Amino acid sequence: MDSKKQTTRSQSHGNSGNEKQSNGNSNGKRNSNKQKQSRFNEKNAGKLKDFFLEELKDIYFAEHEALKALKKMEGAATSMALKDSIGQHHSETEEQIKRLEEVFSLVGEKPSKKKCEGILGIIKDGETVLEDTETDTMVRDAAIIIANQKVEHYEITSYGSLAELARTLGMDDVAELLDLTLDEEKKTDVTLTELAVESVNEEAKKE
Ligand SMILES: [Fe+2]
């Protein structure tokens, strides 16, 4: 378990390093976006591209819904540690939404959302933990962590798949941006696990 955690941590740290580099790269390359767009449109028109765009709209919708849910969860959490963690992920999610808008721009599309019943179900399910647990308890924090991790895993699946599709479609720059968010989502998932295992679950057990 520990060695696994270490591996994930070092991977995340390694990717954080890439993040700075890639952000710099993506800003510096904005001028060549038009060139990339036309390359994408010429070479990759087809059903896979259409499907990629649908999935992109899906995760764009999901991130906006997650943003609203995070605000509620932050307010409902008991411990400062969990409130801080959720607050930090809220800010990160705002950046992830901007990054998705950059992806839309690279593929020559206007940002748009596609309603996704899947993420709405996960979020709705997560919100029921607020009804099922009492205010100011660590049981509530344990439940909020699980609810957040369910959302994270949806996002990890989406970003991982989208990054691979982007690579298949010859859009390495798009894949790089999606990978940045994928790494952030994985890191958040690990942070939440650590919070649960190292303090919240044990404290909840004593209530
Ligand atoms: Fe996210």
XYZ file of N, CA and C and ligand atoms in Angstrom:
622
model
N 0.856 -1.220 0.000
C 0.000 0.000 0.000
C 0.878 1.251 0.000
N 1.864 1.255 0.941
C 2.738 2.427 1.029
C 3.570 2.622 -0.233
N 4.105 1.474 -0.719
C 4.956 1.597 -1.898
C 4.126 2.046 -3.096
N 2.858 1.570 -3.146
C 1.972 2.003 -4.231
C 1.760 3.511 -4.169
N 1.504 3.973 -2.907
C 1.260 5.401 -2.724
C 2.465 6.207 -3.190
N 3.650 5.708 -2.782
C 4.876 6.395 -3.148
C 5.003 6.500 -4.659
N 4.698 5.374 -5.340
C 4.822 5.362 -6.794
C 3.895 6.414 -7.393
N 2.649 6.407 -6.902
C 1.682 7.359 -7.456
C 2.147 8.786 -7.187
N 2.663 8.985 -5.946
C 3.111 10.339 -5.599
C 4.220 10.803 -6.523
N 5.216 9.913 -6.703
C 6.344 10.355 -7.510
C 5.914 10.583 -8.953
N 4.932 9.767 -9.414
C 4.439 10.000 -10.776
C 3.771 11.362 -10.857
N 2.974 11.670 -9.801
C 2.272 12.951 -9.815
C 3.268 14.105 -9.780
N 4.310 13.942 -8.933
C 5.293 15.022 -8.853
C 5.998 15.200 -10.189
N 6.319 14.067 -10.801
C 6.979 14.122 -12.098
C 6.109 14.870 -13.097
N 4.829 14.593 -13.033
C 3.924 15.233 -13.982
C 3.710 16.700 -13.666
N 3.822 17.036 -12.327
C 3.679 18.448 -11.982
C 4.777 19.256 -12.654
N 5.945 18.647 -12.715
C 7.054 19.313 -13.390
C 6.715 19.560 -14.842
N 6.113 18.548 -15.449
C 5.730 18.690 -16.848
C 4.692 19.778 -17.033
N 3.849 19.904 -15.976
C 2.738 20.857 -16.088
C 3.256 22.257 -16.391
N 4.278 22.673 -15.584
C 4.808 24.019 -15.783
C 5.330 24.162 -17.207
N 6.074 23.133 -17.581
C 6.687 23.179 -18.895
C 5.604 23.239 -19.984
N 4.590 22.376 -19.808
C 3.575 22.295 -20.842
C 2.728 23.554 -20.903
N 2.444 24.145 -19.689
C 1.666 25.370 -19.714
C 2.412 26.431 -20.504
N 3.710 26.490 -20.244
C 4.535 27.447 -20.965
C 4.468 27.175 -22.444
N 4.587 25.907 -22.770
C 4.558 25.522 -24.171
C 3.244 25.899 -24.827
N 2.123 25.594 -24.089
C 0.829 25.813 -24.720
C 0.576 27.301 -24.937
N 1.061 28.143 -23.979
C 0.888 29.576 -24.186
C 1.727 30.055 -25.364
N 2.940 29.555 -25.398
C 3.855 29.967 -26.447
C 3.418 29.520 -27.827
N 2.618 28.489 -27.857
C 2.237 27.916 -29.153
C 0.875 28.398 -29.653
N 0.270 29.331 -28.875
C -1.086 29.744 -29.261
C -1.152 30.234 -30.700
N -0.057 30.922 -31.113
C -0.056 31.486 -32.464
C -0.179 30.424 -33.535
N 0.312 29.251 -33.207
C 0.256 28.207 -34.238
C -1.009 27.363 -34.115
N -1.940 27.805 -33.247
C -3.185 27.046 -33.055
C -3.971 26.874 -34.356
N -4.006 27.945 -35.137
C -4.789 27.903 -36.380
C -4.247 26.826 -37.308
N -2.919 26.780 -37.353
C -2.260 25.790 -38.196
C -2.648 24.385 -37.736
N -2.636 24.210 -36.404
C -2.970 22.890 -35.861
C -4.423 22.542 -36.137
N -5.299 23.558 -36.007
C -6.720 23.311 -36.256
C -6.936 22.767 -37.660
N -6.289 23.432 -38.619
C -6.528 23.002 -39.994
C -5.949 21.608 -40.201
N -4.801 21.342 -39.560
C -4.219 20.010 -39.682
C -5.198 18.972 -39.139
N -5.798 19.309 -37.990
C -6.757 18.392 -37.369
C -7.956 18.171 -38.289
N -8.486 19.276 -38.809
C -9.693 19.166 -39.628
C -9.443 18.391 -40.928
N -8.276 18.611 -41.488
C -7.964 17.930 -42.746
C -7.787 16.425 -42.552
N -6.968 16.115 -41.553
C -6.522 14.724 -41.456
C -7.435 13.837 -40.635
N -8.219 14.439 -39.768
C -8.910 13.590 -38.810
C -10.418 13.693 -38.841
N -10.946 14.197 -39.936
C -12.396 14.258 -40.044
C -12.918 12.826 -40.043
N -13.982 12.615 -39.339
C -14.526 11.259 -39.313
C -15.299 11.018 -38.039
N -15.775 9.794 -37.947
C -16.652 9.477 -36.814
C -15.928 9.485 -35.481
N -14.637 9.119 -35.489
C -13.896 9.124 -34.221
C -13.720 10.548 -33.714
N -13.497 11.464 -34.640
C -13.380 12.879 -34.267
C -14.711 13.364 -33.676
N -15.814 12.993 -34.326
C -17.141 13.384 -33.828
C -17.345 12.843 -32.413
N -16.955 11.586 -32.230
C -17.123 10.971 -30.908
C -16.242 11.672 -29.874
N -15.015 12.011 -30.263
C -14.102 12.744 -29.377
C -14.750 14.050 -28.926
N -15.348 14.772 -29.874
C -15.975 16.058 -29.547
C -17.162 15.888 -28.598
N -17.923 14.823 -28.805
C -19.058 14.556 -27.914
C -18.570 14.300 -26.482
N -17.505 13.526 -26.380
C -16.928 13.223 -25.057
C -16.339 14.474 -24.410
N -15.791 15.341 -25.248
C -15.220 16.604 -24.751
C -16.323 17.476 -24.150
N -17.455 17.519 -24.841
C -18.602 18.297 -24.344
C -19.151 17.685 -23.055
N -19.072 16.386 -22.980
C -19.524 15.658 -21.785
C -18.692 16.048 -20.564
N -17.360 16.032 -20.720
C -16.504 16.344 -19.560
C -16.569 17.844 -19.236
N -16.820 18.668 -20.246
C -16.976 20.112 -20.011
C -18.216 20.343 -19.144
N -19.274 19.619 -19.454
C -20.494 19.677 -18.634
C -20.191 19.153 -17.223
N -19.501 18.010 -17.168
C -19.220 17.363 -15.883
C -18.398 18.276 -14.964
N -17.422 18.975 -15.523
C -16.583 19.858 -14.694
C -17.407 21.006 -14.097
N -18.335 21.544 -14.887
C -19.184 22.624 -14.357
C -20.076 22.117 -13.219
N -20.598 20.896 -13.398
C -21.447 20.319 -12.349
C -20.609 20.013 -11.108
N -19.384 19.515 -11.334
C -18.486 19.188 -10.219
C -18.152 20.450 -9.424
N -17.985 21.552 -10.141
C -17.659 22.830 -9.491
C -18.750 23.223 -8.488
N -20.007 23.067 -8.917
C -21.138 23.409 -8.026
C -21.171 22.464 -6.825
N -20.941 21.179 -7.107
C -20.996 20.174 -6.036
C -19.878 20.395 -5.017
N -18.687 20.776 -5.515
C -17.550 20.986 -4.615
C -17.838 22.111 -3.623
N -18.508 23.143 -4.108
C -18.835 24.279 -3.234
C -19.723 23.801 -2.072
N -20.719 22.986 -2.415
C -21.633 22.455 -1.388
C -20.883 21.576 -0.399
N -20.005 20.700 -0.936
C -19.275 19.759 -0.089
C -18.299 20.491 0.830
N -17.688 21.542 0.312
C -16.749 22.321 1.123
C -17.486 22.921 2.327
N -18.675 23.441 2.068
C -19.470 24.032 3.142
C -19.952 23.000 4.145
N -20.175 21.772 3.685
C -20.747 20.737 4.550
C -19.693 19.949 5.333
N -18.420 20.033 4.893
C -17.369 19.238 5.549
C -17.149 19.699 6.987
N -16.729 18.759 7.828
C -16.521 19.057 9.242
C -15.100 19.575 9.511
N -14.097 18.822 9.051
C -12.712 19.174 9.394
C -12.153 20.234 8.445
N -11.241 21.048 8.994
C -10.582 22.074 8.186
C -9.739 21.431 7.098
N -9.147 20.274 7.426
C -8.281 19.587 6.449
C -9.080 19.237 5.195
N -10.285 18.719 5.396
C -11.110 18.356 4.224
C -11.624 19.597 3.512
N -12.032 20.607 4.298
C -12.501 21.872 3.679
C -11.400 22.456 2.788
N -10.154 22.467 3.326
C -9.022 23.022 2.564
C -8.781 22.229 1.287
N -8.828 20.902 1.426
C -8.567 20.037 0.273
C -9.611 20.264 -0.821
N -10.881 20.347 -0.402
C -11.954 20.563 -1.385
C -11.847 21.966 -1.989
N -11.512 22.946 -1.147
C -11.361 24.327 -1.623
C -10.273 24.423 -2.683
N -9.180 23.714 -2.424
C -8.060 23.707 -3.368
C -8.485 23.060 -4.698
N -9.255 21.979 -4.575
C -9.692 21.301 -5.801
C -10.715 22.141 -6.565
N -11.454 22.978 -5.841
C -12.409 23.881 -6.494
C -11.655 24.853 -7.407
N -10.578 25.437 -6.867
C -9.776 26.371 -7.686
C -9.150 25.641 -8.866
N -8.691 24.434 -8.608
C -8.072 23.636 -9.670
C -9.097 23.335 -10.782
N -10.327 23.060 -10.357
C -11.386 22.745 -11.325
C -11.668 23.946 -12.236
N -11.603 25.155 -11.661
C -11.805 26.355 -12.493
C -10.735 26.431 -13.580
N -9.504 26.085 -13.198
C -8.407 26.070 -14.181
C -8.608 24.965 -15.216
N -9.128 23.833 -14.757
C -9.360 22.706 -15.672
C -10.412 23.064 -16.717
N -11.403 23.864 -16.303
C -12.440 24.310 -17.244
C -11.804 25.208 -18.319
N -10.898 26.098 -17.866
C -10.204 26.972 -18.839
C -9.351 26.130 -19.782
N -8.726 25.097 -19.237
C -7.885 24.221 -20.065
C -8.730 23.499 -21.122
N -9.947 23.102 -20.715
C -10.845 22.463 -21.691
C -11.225 23.455 -22.791
N -11.389 24.724 -22.411
C -11.728 25.748 -23.416
C -10.573 25.907 -24.408
N -9.351 25.736 -23.902
C -8.180 25.777 -24.783
C -8.204 24.578 -25.749
N -8.648 23.437 -25.242
C -8.754 22.240 -26.086
C -9.798 22.472 -27.186
N -10.950 23.038 -26.795
C -11.986 23.343 -27.795
C -11.398 24.244 -28.880
N -10.619 25.234 -28.447
C -10.020 26.160 -29.405
C -9.060 25.434 -30.348
N -8.264 24.533 -29.790
C -7.305 23.780 -30.623
C -7.996 22.910 -31.676
N -9.169 22.396 -31.333
C -9.869 21.548 -32.313
C -10.864 22.352 -33.168
N -10.842 23.687 -32.995
C -11.649 24.555 -33.846
C -13.130 24.544 -33.528
N -13.466 24.309 -32.258
C -14.883 24.279 -31.850
C -15.122 25.300 -30.736
N -16.358 25.802 -30.674
C -16.725 26.663 -29.552
C -17.029 25.773 -28.350
N -16.619 26.179 -27.132
C -16.926 25.348 -25.969
C -18.429 25.150 -25.812
N -18.839 23.922 -25.655
C -20.251 23.665 -25.377
C -20.392 22.412 -24.522
N -21.535 22.373 -23.804
C -21.762 21.269 -22.868
C -22.747 20.265 -23.451
N -22.522 19.016 -23.062
C -23.507 17.981 -23.398
C -23.975 17.389 -22.067
N -25.265 17.484 -21.827
C -25.792 16.989 -20.553
C -25.464 15.508 -20.388
N -24.914 15.187 -19.227
C -24.523 13.802 -18.983
C -25.239 13.285 -17.727
N -26.131 12.329 -17.938
C -26.903 11.778 -16.813
C -25.989 11.018 -15.851
N -24.879 10.488 -16.387
C -23.944 9.715 -15.555
C -23.371 10.547 -14.427
N -22.787 11.695 -14.769
C -22.161 12.526 -13.725
C -23.245 13.137 -12.821
N -24.415 13.448 -13.408
C -25.501 14.006 -12.583
C -25.929 12.988 -11.529
N -25.951 11.705 -11.919
C -26.318 10.637 -10.985
C -25.288 10.488 -9.875
N -24.013 10.529 -10.262
C -22.936 10.387 -9.254
C -22.991 11.549 -8.257
N -23.196 12.756 -8.793
C -23.237 13.935 -7.918
C -24.476 13.903 -7.014
N -25.612 13.532 -7.598
C -26.853 13.471 -6.817
C -26.716 12.430 -5.702
N -26.135 11.317 -6.071
C -25.880 10.251 -5.114
C -24.981 10.761 -3.981
N -23.972 11.532 -4.367
C -23.031 12.089 -3.386
C -23.721 13.050 -2.436
N -24.675 13.798 -2.974
C -25.348 14.786 -2.122
C -26.262 14.129 -1.085
N -26.660 12.907 -1.353
C -27.516 12.229 -0.362
C -26.737 11.918 0.921
N -25.383 11.912 0.827
C -24.616 11.649 2.063
C -24.820 12.775 3.082
N -25.186 13.947 2.573
C -25.426 15.056 3.495
C -26.729 14.824 4.272
N -27.661 14.097 3.633
C -28.915 13.767 4.330
C -28.706 12.577 5.265
N -27.797 11.681 4.850
C -27.597 10.435 5.606
C -26.635 10.569 6.797
N -25.925 11.699 6.873
C -24.958 11.867 7.967
C -25.253 13.149 8.740
N -24.768 13.187 9.973
C -25.042 14.367 10.800
C -23.987 15.450 10.605
N -24.445 16.705 10.765
C -23.528 17.851 10.683
C -22.460 17.733 11.762
N -21.271 18.259 11.463
C -20.150 18.286 12.420
C -19.718 16.911 12.911
N -19.773 15.939 12.043
C -19.255 14.623 12.404
C -18.175 14.206 11.394
N -17.281 13.337 11.866
C -16.239 12.841 10.966
C -16.791 11.740 10.059
N -17.914 11.130 10.468
C -18.578 10.162 9.572
C -18.989 10.911 8.298
N -19.477 12.137 8.489
C -19.844 12.932 7.317
C -18.613 13.171 6.431
N -17.466 13.490 7.056
C -16.254 13.726 6.251
C -15.847 12.471 5.484
N -15.946 11.320 6.172
C -15.604 10.054 5.496
C -16.510 9.864 4.277
N -17.792 10.164 4.453
C -18.768 10.000 3.366
C -18.521 11.006 2.237
N -18.157 12.234 2.602
C -17.882 13.267 1.581
C -16.657 12.881 0.751
N -15.645 12.322 1.434
C -14.437 11.892 0.699
C -14.816 10.838 -0.343
N -15.620 9.869 0.060
C -16.024 8.810 -0.885
C -16.817 9.413 -2.049
N -17.736 10.322 -1.719
C -18.546 10.961 -2.773
C -17.655 11.707 -3.763
N -16.660 12.428 -3.231
C -15.746 13.166 -4.118
C -14.903 12.233 -4.967
N -14.500 11.126 -4.367
C -13.667 10.188 -5.125
C -14.442 9.532 -6.271
N -15.751 9.342 -6.072
C -16.566 8.790 -7.164
C -16.550 9.757 -8.353
N -16.636 11.050 -8.075
C -16.569 12.045 -9.147
C -15.177 12.029 -9.786
N -14.150 11.974 -8.940
C -12.769 11.951 -9.459
C -12.560 10.780 -10.417
N -13.083 9.629 -10.044
C -12.867 8.451 -10.890
C -13.594 8.575 -12.234
N -14.739 9.214 -12.219
C -15.430 9.498 -13.495
C -14.524 10.376 -14.367
N -13.953 11.406 -13.730
C -13.110 12.348 -14.479
C -11.811 11.683 -14.957
N -11.236 10.857 -14.101
C -9.998 10.155 -14.482
C -10.252 9.293 -15.723
N -11.367 8.577 -15.717
C -11.722 7.746 -16.877
C -11.898 8.610 -18.129
N -12.620 9.716 -17.971
C -12.898 10.581 -19.129
C -11.618 11.185 -19.697
N -10.791 11.782 -18.823
C -9.574 12.447 -19.317
C -8.578 11.444 -19.896
N -8.457 10.283 -19.257
C -7.544 9.259 -19.764
C -7.955 8.814 -21.156
N -9.257 8.567 -21.327
C -9.760 8.110 -22.625
C -9.637 9.203 -23.684
N -9.987 10.443 -23.292
C -9.899 11.551 -24.250
C -8.460 11.797 -24.698
N -7.519 11.696 -23.761
C -6.106 11.916 -24.114
C -5.646 10.865 -25.122
N -6.065 9.626 -24.913
C -5.678 8.564 -25.854
C -6.322 8.777 -27.218
N -7.593 9.170 -27.215
C -8.264 9.442 -28.498
C -7.570 10.590 -29.233
N -7.183 11.621 -28.465
C -6.500 12.769 -29.081
C -5.191 12.317 -29.725
N -4.464 11.444 -29.040
C -3.205 10.941 -29.613
C -3.483 10.148 -30.897
N -4.534 9.325 -30.844
C -4.889 8.538 -32.031
C -5.225 9.447 -33.209
N -5.864 10.598 -32.874
C -6.261 11.537 -33.927
C -5.115 12.466 -34.347
N -3.925 12.228 -33.808
C -2.761 13.029 -34.205
C -2.674 14.381 -33.538
N -3.443 14.557 -32.434
C -3.430 15.842 -31.730
C -2.624 15.724 -30.437
N -1.330 15.669 -30.578
C -0.490 15.481 -29.399
C -0.578 16.656 -28.417
N -0.738 17.866 -28.947
C -0.842 19.032 -28.058
C -2.120 18.980 -27.222
N -3.200 18.521 -27.847
C -4.467 18.355 -27.122
C -4.296 17.277 -26.049
N -3.643 16.183 -26.433
C -3.415 15.085 -25.490
C -2.596 15.560 -24.296
N -1.612 16.416 -24.557
C -0.762 16.949 -23.484
C -1.592 17.740 -22.468
N -2.495 18.583 -22.975
C -3.353 19.384 -22.092
C -4.268 18.472 -21.265
N -4.830 17.465 -21.923
C -5.739 16.547 -21.225
C -4.969 15.729 -20.178
N -3.729 15.397 -20.498
C -2.890 14.664 -19.547
C -2.593 15.485 -18.288
N -2.448 16.798 -18.468
C -2.190 17.662 -17.304
C -3.339 17.549 -16.306
N -4.562 17.629 -16.845
C -5.732 17.531 -15.962
C -5.853 16.125 -15.395
N -5.577 15.124 -16.230
C -5.628 13.738 -15.751
C -4.715 13.556 -14.534
N -3.519 14.106 -14.612
C -2.571 13.978 -13.494
C -3.082 14.698 -12.245
N -3.714 15.855 -12.452
C -4.272 16.585 -11.299
C -5.390 15.776 -10.639
N -6.239 15.161 -11.475
C -7.360 14.371 -10.920
C -6.819 13.169 -10.131
N -5.779 12.532 -10.671
C -5.197 11.378 -9.973
C -4.592 11.805 -8.640
N -3.939 12.957 -8.673
C -3.297 13.468 -7.461
C -4.360 13.787 -6.398
N -5.462 14.380 -6.833
C -6.555 14.692 -5.904
C -7.095 13.406 -5.282
N -7.239 12.390 -6.112
C -7.742 11.102 -5.628
C -6.811 10.536 -4.545
N -5.500 10.608 -4.779
C -4.520 10.105 -3.806
C -4.592 10.934 -2.516
N -4.690 12.258 -2.665
C -4.772 13.142 -1.491
C -5.985 12.788 -0.632
N -7.120 12.529 -1.290
C -8.344 12.189 -0.551
C -8.187 10.841 0.159
N -7.543 9.886 -0.509
C -7.306 8.578 0.122
C -6.432 8.760 1.358
N -5.381 9.557 1.223
C -4.469 9.788 2.361
C -5.207 10.423 3.532
N -6.055 11.392 3.207
C -6.824 12.074 4.257
C -7.728 11.071 4.996
N -8.369 10.206 4.227
C -9.267 9.203 4.820
C -8.480 8.219 5.677
N -7.404 7.685 5.117
C -6.657 6.611 5.779
C -5.875 7.137 6.989
N -5.303 8.324 6.834
C -4.423 8.826 7.896
C -5.163 9.500 9.048
N -6.382 9.981 8.832
C -7.079 10.608 9.962
C -8.601 10.405 9.974
N -9.270 10.761 8.921
C -10.741 10.846 8.961
C -11.425 9.534 9.365
N -11.043 8.431 8.727
C -11.748 7.167 8.997
C -11.620 6.734 10.460
N -10.404 6.887 10.991
C -10.187 6.481 12.395
C -10.997 7.367 13.346
N -11.002 8.644 13.069
C -11.770 9.559 13.939
C -13.266 9.270 13.822
N -13.708 8.929 12.610
C -15.123 8.600 12.401
C -15.503 7.344 13.180
N -14.562 6.413 13.267
C -14.814 5.139 13.968
C -15.078 5.374 15.460
N -14.503 6.434 16.015
C -14.661 6.706 17.462
C -16.005 7.363 17.783
N -16.706 7.844 16.784
C -17.963 8.588 17.087
C -19.092 7.655 17.507
Fe -11.779 18.064 -12.664
